[in-house]
Short mmCIF file of C-alpha atoms in Angstrom, two decimals:
data_model
loop_
_atom_site.label_atom_id
_atom_site.label_comp_id
_atom_site.label_asym_id
_atom_site.label_seq_id
_atom_site.Cartn_x
_atom_site.Cartn_y
_atom_site.Cartn_z
CA UNK E 227 12.47 26.23 -9.01
CA UNK E 228 9.38 25.29 -11.29
CA UNK E 229 10.38 23.31 -14.52
CA UNK E 230 9.03 24.24 -18.00
CA UNK E 231 5.84 22.71 -19.25
CA UNK E 232 7.79 20.46 -21.43
CA UNK E 233 8.86 18.70 -18.28
CA UNK E 234 5.30 17.68 -17.62
CA UNK E 235 4.76 16.58 -20.98
CA UNK E 236 7.55 14.03 -20.49
CA UNK E 237 5.29 11.94 -17.98
CA UNK E 238 2.48 11.51 -20.77
CA UNK E 239 3.88 8.77 -23.18
CA UNK E 240 3.79 5.87 -20.80
CA UNK E 241 -0.15 6.38 -20.57
CA UNK E 242 -0.62 4.03 -23.80
CA UNK E 243 0.73 1.25 -21.87
CA UNK E 244 -2.56 0.52 -19.58
CA UNK E 245 -5.96 -1.11 -20.59
CA UNK E 246 -9.01 0.07 -19.03
CA UNK E 247 -7.82 3.58 -18.20
CA UNK E 248 -9.38 7.18 -17.89
CA UNK E 249 -7.28 9.98 -18.76
CA UNK E 250 -6.26 12.28 -16.23
CA UNK E 251 -8.85 14.83 -15.36
CA UNK E 252 -6.97 18.40 -15.68
CA UNK E 253 -4.27 19.77 -17.96
CA UNK E 254 -0.88 19.68 -16.46
CA UNK E 255 -0.25 23.09 -17.82
CA UNK E 256 -3.30 24.56 -15.84
CA UNK E 257 -1.58 22.66 -12.76
CA UNK E 258 1.60 24.34 -13.26
CA UNK E 259 0.03 27.88 -13.86
CA UNK E 260 -1.72 27.50 -10.48
CA UNK E 261 1.36 26.30 -8.63
CA UNK E 262 3.19 29.27 -9.84
CA UNK E 263 0.45 31.56 -8.72
CA UNK E 264 0.35 30.12 -5.36
CA UNK E 265 3.88 28.39 -4.52
CA UNK E 266 2.22 25.67 -2.60
CA UNK E 267 0.68 22.27 -3.35
CA UNK E 268 -2.15 22.61 -0.60
CA UNK E 269 -3.33 25.65 -2.54
CA UNK E 270 -3.19 24.24 -5.72
CA UNK E 271 -5.12 21.20 -4.46
CA UNK E 272 -7.90 23.43 -2.74
CA UNK E 273 -7.99 25.12 -6.32
CA UNK E 274 -8.82 22.25 -8.48
CA UNK E 275 -10.62 20.22 -5.32
CA UNK E 276 -12.78 22.66 -3.45
CA UNK E 277 -14.21 21.23 -0.45
CA UNK E 278 -11.93 18.18 -0.30
CA UNK E 279 -9.06 19.81 1.46
CA UNK E 280 -8.53 20.49 5.17
CA UNK E 281 -5.94 22.38 6.90
CA UNK E 282 -5.02 22.36 10.68
CA UNK E 283 -7.76 25.05 11.72
CA UNK E 284 -10.40 22.74 10.26
CA UNK E 285 -12.14 20.44 12.71
CA UNK E 286 -12.25 17.64 9.68
CA UNK E 287 -8.09 17.95 9.76
CA UNK E 288 -8.23 17.23 13.87
CA UNK E 289 -10.63 14.14 13.21
CA UNK E 290 -8.32 12.55 10.31
CA UNK E 291 -5.31 12.88 12.61
CA UNK E 292 -7.13 11.68 15.68
CA UNK E 293 -8.48 8.42 13.73
CA UNK E 294 -4.78 6.96 13.47
CA UNK E 295 -4.17 4.28 15.91
CA UNK E 296 -0.76 5.04 17.14
CA UNK E 297 0.46 8.09 18.88
CA UNK E 298 3.64 8.00 16.53
CA UNK E 299 1.45 8.77 13.31
CA UNK E 300 -0.91 11.22 15.00
CA UNK E 301 2.07 13.38 15.99
CA UNK E 302 3.02 13.58 12.43
CA UNK E 303 1.41 16.80 11.09
CA UNK E 304 0.75 17.36 7.28
CA UNK E 305 0.19 20.60 5.91
CA UNK E 306 -3.05 19.77 4.49
CA UNK E 307 -5.18 16.72 4.20
CA UNK E 308 -6.91 15.57 0.90
CA UNK E 309 -10.47 13.68 1.50
CA UNK E 310 -11.34 12.24 -1.69
CA UNK E 311 -14.78 10.61 -2.14
CA UNK E 312 -14.23 9.44 -5.73
CA UNK E 313 -11.82 7.79 -8.20
CA UNK E 314 -11.54 10.80 -10.02
CA UNK E 315 -10.56 13.12 -6.94
CA UNK E 316 -7.97 10.82 -5.99
CA UNK E 317 -6.68 11.10 -9.73
CA UNK E 318 -6.86 14.85 -9.46
CA UNK E 319 -4.81 14.89 -6.51
CA UNK E 320 -2.21 12.41 -7.69
CA UNK E 321 -1.94 14.38 -11.02
CA UNK E 322 -1.03 17.47 -9.10
CA UNK E 323 1.32 16.13 -6.89
CA UNK E 324 2.93 14.20 -9.51
CA UNK E 325 3.42 17.56 -11.51
CA UNK E 326 4.65 18.91 -8.31
CA UNK E 327 7.24 16.37 -7.99
CA UNK E 328 8.56 16.50 -11.32
CA UNK E 329 8.78 20.25 -10.86
CA UNK E 330 10.87 19.70 -7.51
CA UNK E 331 8.13 22.23 -5.38
CA UNK E 332 8.95 21.82 -1.83
CA UNK E 333 6.39 20.81 0.74
CA UNK E 334 4.85 18.49 -1.93
CA UNK E 335 5.66 15.21 -0.87
CA UNK E 336 2.85 13.14 0.22
CA UNK E 337 1.21 10.14 2.05
CA UNK E 338 -1.59 7.89 1.66
CA UNK E 339 -3.65 6.26 4.60
CA UNK E 340 -6.72 4.23 4.78
CA UNK E 341 -7.65 3.07 8.47
CA UNK E 342 -4.22 4.32 9.55
CA UNK E 343 -3.69 1.17 11.48
CA UNK E 344 0.07 1.02 10.70
CA UNK E 345 2.08 1.89 14.01
CA UNK E 346 5.15 3.44 12.26
CA UNK E 347 5.35 7.11 12.03
CA UNK E 348 5.28 8.37 8.70
CA UNK E 349 3.89 5.39 6.91
CA UNK E 350 0.57 6.62 6.39
CA UNK E 351 1.18 10.21 7.11
CA UNK E 352 3.58 13.10 6.40
CA UNK E 353 5.20 15.90 8.04
CA UNK E 354 4.73 19.22 6.35
CA UNK E 355 3.34 17.49 3.04
CA UNK E 356 0.29 16.38 1.83
CA UNK E 357 -1.64 13.35 3.08
CA UNK E 358 -4.54 11.66 1.21
CA UNK E 359 -7.08 10.25 3.37
CA UNK E 360 -9.08 7.53 1.78
CA UNK E 361 -11.36 6.60 4.84
CA UNK E 362 -14.58 8.22 2.81
CA UNK E 363 -14.01 5.86 0.07
CA UNK E 364 -15.84 2.89 1.90
CA UNK E 365 -18.54 1.66 -0.45
CA UNK E 366 -19.27 -2.16 -0.27
CA UNK E 367 -20.97 -3.43 -3.43
CA UNK E 368 -22.12 -6.99 -3.85
CA UNK E 369 -22.31 -8.47 -7.32
CA UNK E 370 -25.60 -9.82 -8.22
CA UNK E 371 -24.54 -13.11 -8.44
CA UNK E 372 -23.02 -12.78 -4.90
CA UNK E 373 -20.11 -14.14 -6.18
CA UNK E 374 -18.00 -10.99 -6.08
CA UNK E 375 -17.84 -7.90 -3.82
CA UNK E 376 -16.22 -4.38 -4.78
CA UNK E 377 -14.96 -2.55 -1.54
CA UNK E 378 -13.62 1.12 -1.52
CA UNK E 379 -9.95 1.27 -0.55
CA UNK E 380 -10.76 3.29 2.51
CA UNK E 381 -12.75 0.59 4.18
CA UNK E 382 -12.45 -0.72 7.61
CA UNK E 383 -13.19 -4.44 7.95
CA UNK E 384 -15.65 -3.84 10.38
CA UNK E 385 -17.82 -1.98 7.56
CA UNK E 386 -17.24 -4.65 5.04
CA UNK E 387 -18.29 -7.27 7.42
CA UNK E 388 -21.55 -5.52 8.50
CA UNK E 389 -22.56 -5.83 4.83
CA UNK E 390 -21.83 -9.34 3.97
CA UNK E 391 -22.83 -10.90 7.39
CA UNK E 392 -26.35 -9.64 6.83
CA UNK E 393 -26.07 -12.09 3.40
CA UNK E 394 -24.12 -14.96 4.68
CA UNK E 395 -21.29 -14.18 2.70
CA UNK E 396 -17.81 -13.62 3.57
CA UNK E 397 -14.70 -12.79 1.79
CA UNK E 398 -11.13 -13.62 3.11
CA UNK E 399 -9.98 -10.47 5.12
CA UNK E 400 -9.02 -9.04 8.19
CA UNK E 401 -9.59 -10.26 11.73
CA UNK E 402 -9.53 -7.10 13.73
CA UNK E 403 -12.84 -4.66 13.12
CA UNK E 404 -11.00 -1.08 12.74
CA UNK E 405 -8.09 -2.43 10.49
CA UNK E 406 -8.00 -0.94 7.06
CA UNK E 407 -8.60 -3.08 3.96
CA UNK E 408 -5.93 -1.21 2.01
CA UNK E 409 -2.95 -1.86 4.05
CA UNK E 410 -4.02 -5.60 4.76
CA UNK E 411 -4.41 -6.66 1.21
CA UNK E 412 -1.53 -5.08 -0.32
CA UNK E 413 0.50 -6.60 2.59
CA UNK E 414 -0.65 -9.76 1.93
CA UNK E 415 -3.45 -10.59 4.30
CA UNK E 416 -4.05 -13.60 6.80
CA UNK E 417 -7.43 -14.28 7.38
CA UNK E 418 -9.76 -16.59 9.42
CA UNK E 419 -10.59 -18.40 6.03
CA UNK E 420 -6.76 -18.70 4.77
CA UNK E 421 -6.82 -22.30 5.86
CA UNK E 422 -9.56 -23.02 3.18
CA UNK E 423 -8.88 -20.05 0.38
CA UNK E 424 -5.17 -18.72 1.15
CA UNK E 425 -3.90 -15.31 1.68
CA UNK E 426 -6.61 -12.38 1.12
CA UNK E 427 -4.57 -10.94 -1.29
CA UNK E 428 -4.74 -13.92 -3.58
CA UNK E 429 -8.57 -13.90 -3.20
CA UNK E 430 -8.38 -10.59 -5.51
CA UNK E 431 -10.10 -10.78 -8.71
CA UNK E 432 -9.39 -6.95 -9.90
CA UNK E 433 -7.68 -3.79 -8.40
CA UNK E 434 -8.64 -0.35 -9.21
CA UNK E 435 -5.38 1.98 -8.87
CA UNK E 436 -4.57 5.49 -9.58
CA UNK E 437 -1.26 5.63 -11.19
CA UNK E 438 1.59 8.41 -10.75
CA UNK E 439 0.39 10.33 -13.65
CA UNK E 440 -3.16 10.60 -12.57
CA UNK E 441 -4.25 7.54 -14.89
CA UNK E 442 -6.90 5.49 -13.68
CA UNK E 443 -6.05 1.75 -14.20
CA UNK E 444 -7.56 -1.79 -13.62
CA UNK E 445 -5.29 -4.67 -13.02
CA UNK E 446 -6.31 -8.02 -12.96
CA UNK E 447 -4.99 -11.42 -14.14
CA UNK E 448 -5.80 -10.38 -17.52
CA UNK E 449 -5.45 -6.71 -17.69
CA UNK E 450 -1.84 -5.03 -16.54
CA UNK E 451 -1.11 -8.51 -14.94
CA UNK E 452 2.38 -7.59 -13.74
CA UNK E 453 0.98 -4.64 -11.72
CA UNK E 454 -1.83 -6.77 -10.28
CA UNK E 455 0.85 -9.12 -9.19
CA UNK E 456 3.16 -6.57 -7.81
CA UNK E 457 0.56 -4.73 -5.62
CA UNK E 458 -0.08 -8.19 -3.90
CA UNK E 459 2.77 -7.38 -1.33
CA UNK E 460 4.16 -4.51 -2.96
CA UNK E 461 2.31 -1.79 -0.35
CA UNK E 462 2.09 1.73 -1.55
CA UNK E 463 4.73 1.50 -4.08
CA UNK E 464 2.83 1.65 -7.34
CA UNK E 465 0.20 4.01 -6.82
CA UNK E 466 -3.12 4.63 -4.90
CA UNK E 467 -5.53 1.89 -4.99
CA UNK E 468 -9.19 3.18 -4.95
CA UNK E 469 -11.17 -0.48 -5.30
CA UNK E 470 -10.60 -4.12 -4.39
CA UNK E 471 -12.79 -6.76 -6.01
CA UNK E 472 -12.77 -9.86 -4.32
CA UNK E 473 -14.30 -13.51 -4.32
CA UNK E 474 -17.12 -14.04 -2.14
CA UNK E 475 -18.27 -17.46 -0.62
CA UNK E 476 -21.19 -18.55 1.60
CA UNK E 477 -20.55 -18.25 5.32
CA UNK E 478 -23.17 -18.82 7.99
CA UNK E 479 -22.23 -18.51 11.68
CA UNK E 480 -19.40 -20.35 12.96
CA UNK E 481 -17.59 -21.07 16.10
CA UNK E 482 -14.95 -18.47 17.58
CA UNK E 483 -14.11 -16.60 20.46
CA UNK E 484 -11.27 -16.13 23.33
CA UNK E 485 -9.81 -19.00 25.49
CA UNK E 486 -7.70 -17.79 28.24
CA UNK E 487 -5.34 -20.13 30.03
CA UNK E 488 -2.88 -20.16 32.93
CA UNK E 489 0.86 -19.58 32.08
CA UNK E 490 1.58 -22.78 33.72
CA UNK E 491 0.41 -24.63 30.93
CA UNK E 492 2.60 -23.10 28.39
CA UNK E 493 4.70 -26.19 27.64
CA UNK E 494 1.22 -28.13 26.65
CA UNK E 495 0.22 -25.17 24.63
CA UNK E 496 3.70 -25.32 22.91
CA UNK E 497 3.02 -28.92 21.94
CA UNK E 498 -0.41 -28.56 21.00
CA UNK E 499 0.47 -25.41 18.78
CA UNK E 500 3.37 -27.50 16.90
CA UNK E 501 1.36 -30.13 16.26
CA UNK E 502 -1.75 -28.13 14.86
CA UNK E 503 0.73 -26.35 12.42
CA UNK E 504 1.61 -29.52 10.77
CA UNK E 505 0.42 -29.61 7.06
CA UNK E 506 -0.20 -33.13 6.76
CA UNK E 507 -3.04 -32.76 9.55
CA UNK E 508 -3.76 -29.34 9.39
CA UNK E 509 -7.57 -28.42 9.59
CA UNK E 510 -8.55 -25.95 7.12
CA UNK E 511 -11.34 -24.82 8.93
CA UNK E 512 -9.30 -23.82 11.98
CA UNK E 513 -7.85 -20.59 12.54
CA UNK E 514 -5.76 -19.59 15.47
CA UNK E 515 -3.76 -16.48 17.08
CA UNK E 516 -1.98 -17.61 20.63
CA UNK E 517 -0.96 -14.87 22.64
CA UNK E 518 1.26 -14.33 25.58
CA UNK E 519 0.36 -11.13 27.28
CA UNK E 520 2.24 -9.60 29.92
CA UNK E 521 0.32 -6.91 32.12
CA UNK E 522 2.30 -5.38 34.87
CA UNK E 523 5.06 -7.87 34.53
CA UNK E 524 2.87 -11.03 34.77
CA UNK E 525 2.14 -13.25 31.70
CA UNK E 526 -1.01 -14.95 30.71
CA UNK E 527 -2.17 -17.15 27.78
CA UNK E 528 -5.11 -15.85 25.28
CA UNK E 529 -6.02 -17.71 22.34
CA UNK E 530 -8.36 -15.91 19.62
CA UNK E 531 -9.75 -18.96 17.89
CA UNK E 532 -11.98 -19.51 14.85
CA UNK E 533 -13.72 -22.71 13.48
CA UNK E 534 -15.60 -21.84 10.24
CA UNK E 535 -17.50 -24.94 9.86
CA UNK E 536 -20.40 -23.97 12.24
CA UNK E 537 -22.02 -27.58 11.45
CA UNK E 538 -19.43 -29.27 13.70
CA UNK E 539 -19.93 -29.46 17.47
CA UNK E 540 -17.50 -27.70 19.63
CA UNK E 541 -14.95 -28.60 20.03
CA UNK E 542 -13.79 -30.03 16.70
CA UNK E 543 -11.05 -32.61 16.90
CA UNK E 544 -8.25 -30.02 16.00
CA UNK E 545 -9.04 -28.32 18.98
CA UNK E 546 -10.06 -30.68 21.69
CA UNK E 547 -6.25 -30.77 23.30
CA UNK E 548 -6.15 -27.12 23.77
CA UNK E 549 -9.89 -27.08 25.00
CA UNK E 550 -9.28 -29.69 27.59
CA UNK E 551 -6.30 -27.83 29.48
CA UNK E 552 -7.27 -25.53 32.33
CA UNK E 553 -9.17 -22.71 31.27
CA UNK E 554 -9.40 -19.04 33.24
CA UNK E 555 -11.96 -17.66 30.71
CA UNK E 556 -13.71 -18.78 27.65
CA UNK E 557 -15.92 -17.14 25.14
CA UNK E 558 -16.32 -19.73 22.65
CA UNK E 559 -19.83 -19.29 20.59
CA UNK E 560 -21.24 -19.83 17.59
CA UNK E 561 -21.67 -16.21 15.85
CA UNK E 562 -21.31 -14.10 13.01
CA UNK E 563 -17.63 -12.98 11.85
CA UNK E 564 -18.18 -9.47 12.67
CA UNK E 565 -18.70 -10.68 16.44
CA UNK E 566 -15.43 -12.10 16.54
CA UNK E 567 -13.55 -9.18 14.89
CA UNK E 568 -15.42 -6.90 17.40
CA UNK E 569 -14.52 -9.09 20.14
CA UNK E 570 -10.45 -8.86 18.98
CA UNK E 571 -10.82 -4.98 18.66
CA UNK E 572 -12.32 -4.55 21.80
CA UNK E 573 -9.25 -6.53 23.52
CA UNK E 574 -7.02 -4.41 21.82
CA UNK E 575 -8.79 -1.01 22.28
CA UNK E 576 -6.43 -0.01 25.49
CA UNK E 577 -3.56 0.66 22.89
CA UNK E 578 -5.55 3.09 20.94
CA UNK E 579 -3.66 6.55 20.38
CA UNK E 580 -0.91 5.34 22.39
CA UNK E 581 2.90 4.70 21.37
CA UNK E 582 2.93 1.48 19.72
CA UNK E 583 5.34 -0.90 17.83
CA UNK E 584 5.38 -4.26 15.95
CA UNK E 585 7.90 -6.58 15.35
CA UNK E 586 7.99 -9.79 13.64
CA UNK E 587 10.06 -13.08 12.79
CA UNK E 588 9.05 -16.28 10.98
CA UNK E 589 10.47 -19.69 11.76
CA UNK E 590 10.07 -23.28 10.48
CA UNK E 591 7.91 -25.76 12.52
CA UNK E 592 9.51 -29.20 13.35
CA UNK E 593 7.73 -31.42 15.73
CA UNK E 594 10.76 -32.60 17.51
CA UNK E 595 12.31 -29.16 17.97
CA UNK E 596 10.00 -26.20 17.73
CA UNK E 597 8.38 -26.62 21.19
CA UNK E 598 11.79 -26.32 22.94
CA UNK E 599 12.39 -23.46 21.01
CA UNK E 600 9.21 -21.63 21.53
CA UNK E 601 10.08 -22.10 25.31
CA UNK E 602 13.22 -20.30 24.67
CA UNK E 603 11.81 -17.56 22.94
CA UNK E 604 8.87 -17.10 25.66
CA UNK E 605 12.02 -17.00 28.37
CA UNK E 606 13.93 -14.32 25.82
CA UNK E 607 10.53 -12.28 25.70
CA UNK E 608 10.17 -12.61 29.63
CA UNK E 609 13.53 -11.27 30.30
CA UNK E 610 13.24 -8.46 27.68
CA UNK E 611 9.90 -7.02 28.94
CA UNK E 612 11.35 -7.01 32.58
CA UNK E 613 13.81 -4.64 31.21
CA UNK E 614 10.97 -2.46 29.44
CA UNK E 615 8.81 -2.75 32.32
CA UNK E 616 9.34 0.74 34.00
CA UNK E 617 8.23 2.51 30.93
CA UNK E 618 4.73 4.17 31.57
CA UNK E 619 1.73 2.20 30.66
CA UNK E 620 3.85 -0.91 29.57
CA UNK E 621 1.70 -3.42 27.65
CA UNK E 622 3.79 -6.44 25.92
CA UNK E 623 2.29 -9.14 24.06
CA UNK E 624 3.65 -12.05 21.92
CA UNK E 625 1.79 -13.89 19.40
CA UNK E 626 2.29 -17.08 17.38
CA UNK E 627 0.31 -17.89 14.32
CA UNK E 628 0.30 -20.96 12.23
CA UNK E 629 1.47 -20.66 8.69
CA UNK E 630 1.56 -24.20 7.47
CA UNK E 631 2.64 -24.89 3.98
CA UNK E 632 -0.53 -26.25 2.85
CA UNK E 633 -1.92 -22.82 3.65
CA UNK E 634 0.54 -20.44 1.90
CA UNK E 635 0.83 -23.08 -0.94
CA UNK E 636 -2.76 -22.25 -2.19
CA UNK E 637 -1.07 -19.20 -4.03
CA UNK E 638 -0.67 -20.08 -7.60
CA UNK E 639 2.85 -19.71 -8.90
CA UNK E 640 3.72 -15.96 -9.47
CA UNK E 641 0.66 -14.47 -8.09
CA UNK E 642 2.01 -12.42 -5.52
CA UNK E 643 5.44 -11.18 -4.57
CA UNK E 644 5.93 -12.51 -1.13
CA UNK E 645 8.24 -14.88 -1.74
CA UNK E 646 6.69 -17.51 0.33
CA UNK E 647 6.65 -20.14 -2.45
CA UNK E 648 10.80 -20.53 -1.95
CA UNK E 649 10.01 -22.61 0.92
CA UNK E 650 8.11 -25.72 1.25
CA UNK E 651 8.08 -25.99 5.31
CA UNK E 652 5.43 -25.23 7.59
CA UNK E 653 6.01 -22.06 9.22
CA UNK E 654 5.30 -20.41 12.43
CA UNK E 655 4.87 -16.42 12.39
CA UNK E 656 5.76 -15.00 15.56
CA UNK E 657 5.06 -11.16 15.99
CA UNK E 658 5.30 -8.86 19.13
CA UNK E 659 2.95 -5.95 19.67
CA UNK E 660 4.30 -3.27 22.33
CA UNK E 661 2.29 -0.35 23.61
CA UNK E 662 3.26 2.35 25.93
CA UNK E 663 2.48 6.07 26.79
CA UNK E 664 5.58 8.33 26.68
CA UNK E 665 7.48 9.10 23.56
CA UNK E 666 10.50 9.57 25.64
CA UNK E 667 10.81 5.77 26.44
CA UNK E 668 10.62 4.91 22.62
CA UNK E 669 14.30 4.69 21.94
CA UNK E 670 15.05 2.31 24.66
CA UNK E 671 11.99 0.21 23.69
CA UNK E 672 12.87 0.23 20.02
CA UNK E 673 16.52 -0.73 21.18
CA UNK E 674 15.32 -3.69 23.48
CA UNK E 675 12.99 -5.04 20.71
CA UNK E 676 15.83 -5.06 18.09
CA UNK E 677 17.98 -6.79 20.40
CA UNK E 678 15.23 -9.43 21.26
CA UNK E 679 14.59 -9.77 17.44
CA UNK E 680 18.33 -10.58 17.15
CA UNK E 681 18.26 -13.02 19.81
CA UNK E 682 15.40 -15.06 18.50
CA UNK E 683 16.99 -15.13 14.91
CA UNK E 684 20.18 -16.19 16.37
CA UNK E 685 18.44 -19.05 18.12
CA UNK E 686 16.61 -20.14 15.20
CA UNK E 687 19.56 -20.35 13.18
CA UNK E 688 21.41 -22.30 15.88
CA UNK E 689 18.64 -24.98 15.62
CA UNK E 690 18.13 -25.00 12.00
CA UNK E 691 14.40 -23.13 12.36
CA UNK E 692 15.40 -19.86 10.83
CA UNK E 693 13.49 -18.53 7.96
CA UNK E 694 14.34 -14.82 6.19
CA UNK E 695 10.79 -14.09 5.66
CA UNK E 696 9.09 -10.81 7.23
CA UNK E 697 5.61 -10.33 7.25
CA UNK E 698 5.11 -6.32 5.94
CA UNK E 699 1.95 -5.84 7.93
CA UNK E 700 3.59 -6.68 11.18
CA UNK E 701 7.10 -5.30 10.47
CA UNK E 702 9.05 -2.78 12.35
CA UNK E 703 10.41 0.22 10.49
CA UNK E 704 13.94 -1.45 10.53
CA UNK E 705 13.06 -4.88 9.17
CA UNK E 706 13.09 -4.15 5.54
CA UNK E 707 10.34 -6.72 4.51
CA UNK E 708 10.23 -6.06 0.68
CA UNK E 709 14.12 -7.31 0.78
CA UNK E 710 13.17 -10.52 2.47
CA UNK E 711 10.79 -11.30 -0.68
CA UNK E 712 13.98 -12.43 -2.34
CA UNK E 713 15.94 -11.10 -5.10
CA UNK E 714 13.75 -12.39 -7.90
CA UNK E 715 10.63 -10.82 -6.44
CA UNK E 716 12.64 -7.60 -5.66
CA UNK E 717 14.04 -7.21 -9.32
CA UNK E 718 10.34 -7.80 -10.64
CA UNK E 719 9.25 -5.18 -8.38
CA UNK E 720 11.67 -2.69 -9.63
CA UNK E 721 10.83 -3.34 -13.19
CA UNK E 722 6.91 -2.94 -12.50
CA UNK E 723 7.87 0.33 -10.73
CA UNK E 724 10.02 1.53 -13.45
CA UNK E 725 7.25 0.50 -16.10
CA UNK E 726 4.25 2.32 -14.21
CA UNK E 727 5.94 4.92 -12.37
CA UNK E 728 9.08 5.99 -14.43
CA UNK E 729 9.58 9.24 -12.56
CA UNK E 730 9.83 7.32 -9.02
CA UNK E 731 6.92 9.50 -7.87
CA UNK E 732 5.72 6.44 -5.41
CA UNK E 733 9.29 5.93 -4.43
CA UNK E 734 10.59 9.52 -3.64
CA UNK E 735 7.62 11.75 -3.79
CA UNK E 736 5.61 9.20 -0.92
CA UNK E 737 8.69 8.49 1.08
CA UNK E 738 6.76 6.74 3.96
CA UNK E 739 6.14 2.99 4.43
CA UNK E 740 8.41 0.06 3.21
CA UNK E 741 9.91 1.03 -0.24
CA UNK E 742 11.76 -0.86 -2.73
CA UNK E 743 15.35 -1.46 -2.10
CA UNK E 744 17.68 0.55 -4.15
#
């Protein structure tokens, strides 16, 4: 049942709270009139945004759906897809959908997507609702002094780096070409450059965002600073981000590539990794993702390496112990950032369009204890993949990444909501990426991975290595990462949500993704 226009007027009073804002572009009464006539959000959206709305019979609809990474997201079918090309388009769409939300019109819930690289079904797409596809908002604008860059929230990192590489510039961003800027930055963001500059979200200088009532606002350390902090880790809970302004730094070619080793050296790799992750000796130019990848049940070790000081001969001291171990393949060379992000993307391309799942955990790095624990984790993972191996097209990868205190402590106090500031330990980030072909295998794979997660966390507790933090960008649907930010951060996020979205549009009208704990 449609609510009266007086209900719509109730959302207006909080617009005065924001600095640097633009008014919603269309009158709420006009929206209600159109919704009454059409009875459907997609029809109303098409009326106010001609040539921006695509339906299932349109080629652009199919193209958008197929550009999701996972089969789970591709299987979700919105009634229509809105493709904005400007912030004003986003404001118009959100205003219409917000009015529809408050009027309780069926079929008007919505999702927001950038690159669509999150595997979880419904995280960035919606069944029977409206998906806002931000991919056309992919501008990359470098400031005249080359100290900042403004990037559209629909960017993939390959597009960003293609521009910056030509200028010998870089920003703290993602490590895989097709991954989206929006999801990575609002979830935290670990980078090849994080050892030098910290998390990607903490290098942002300003964020442009469309709020629940269609208002266009700027969030920064000096304007709407509470919102600025909340977005950095708060994912899709506060509005539709349309632009990020980030710091830039000079960056010429540097060392990187892939180094593959036989599984027989895994104990030596565990010892190296644990020592590499110690804050007291951590090399800020070094970045490492160590993968244990099983193909047809057979494991191998694959390191994705970056060393961002290109003036140093290879191998630098921090990687010499690893480089001295037996190798089966190496592509280590000096090159541009985009070359390395393309290489990782090529290694992962086999998973495109398939059933995919991420699961993650975090634990403490202790030199005398953690190597044996890593061996236990490997044994648990090996047993788990054997149980799931009969799934058609099954691919199983376990990754470990260093997260020393010296890296995440680069965040100034209260600059994000991730909750890492509760710890002073050197940490290791563990993640699993599982891929398979058939949806019918999904229930048992998800159950198997939940059991593996539980067993690993139980072992970590037993050895005094457990850390509750869950990295949102690697989290499975059941892992509830925002709750793991800690009670103080969750309380702060709720306050910010009530202030900027008092009607709860981005909690209930945008049901996908990781919502604030109720």
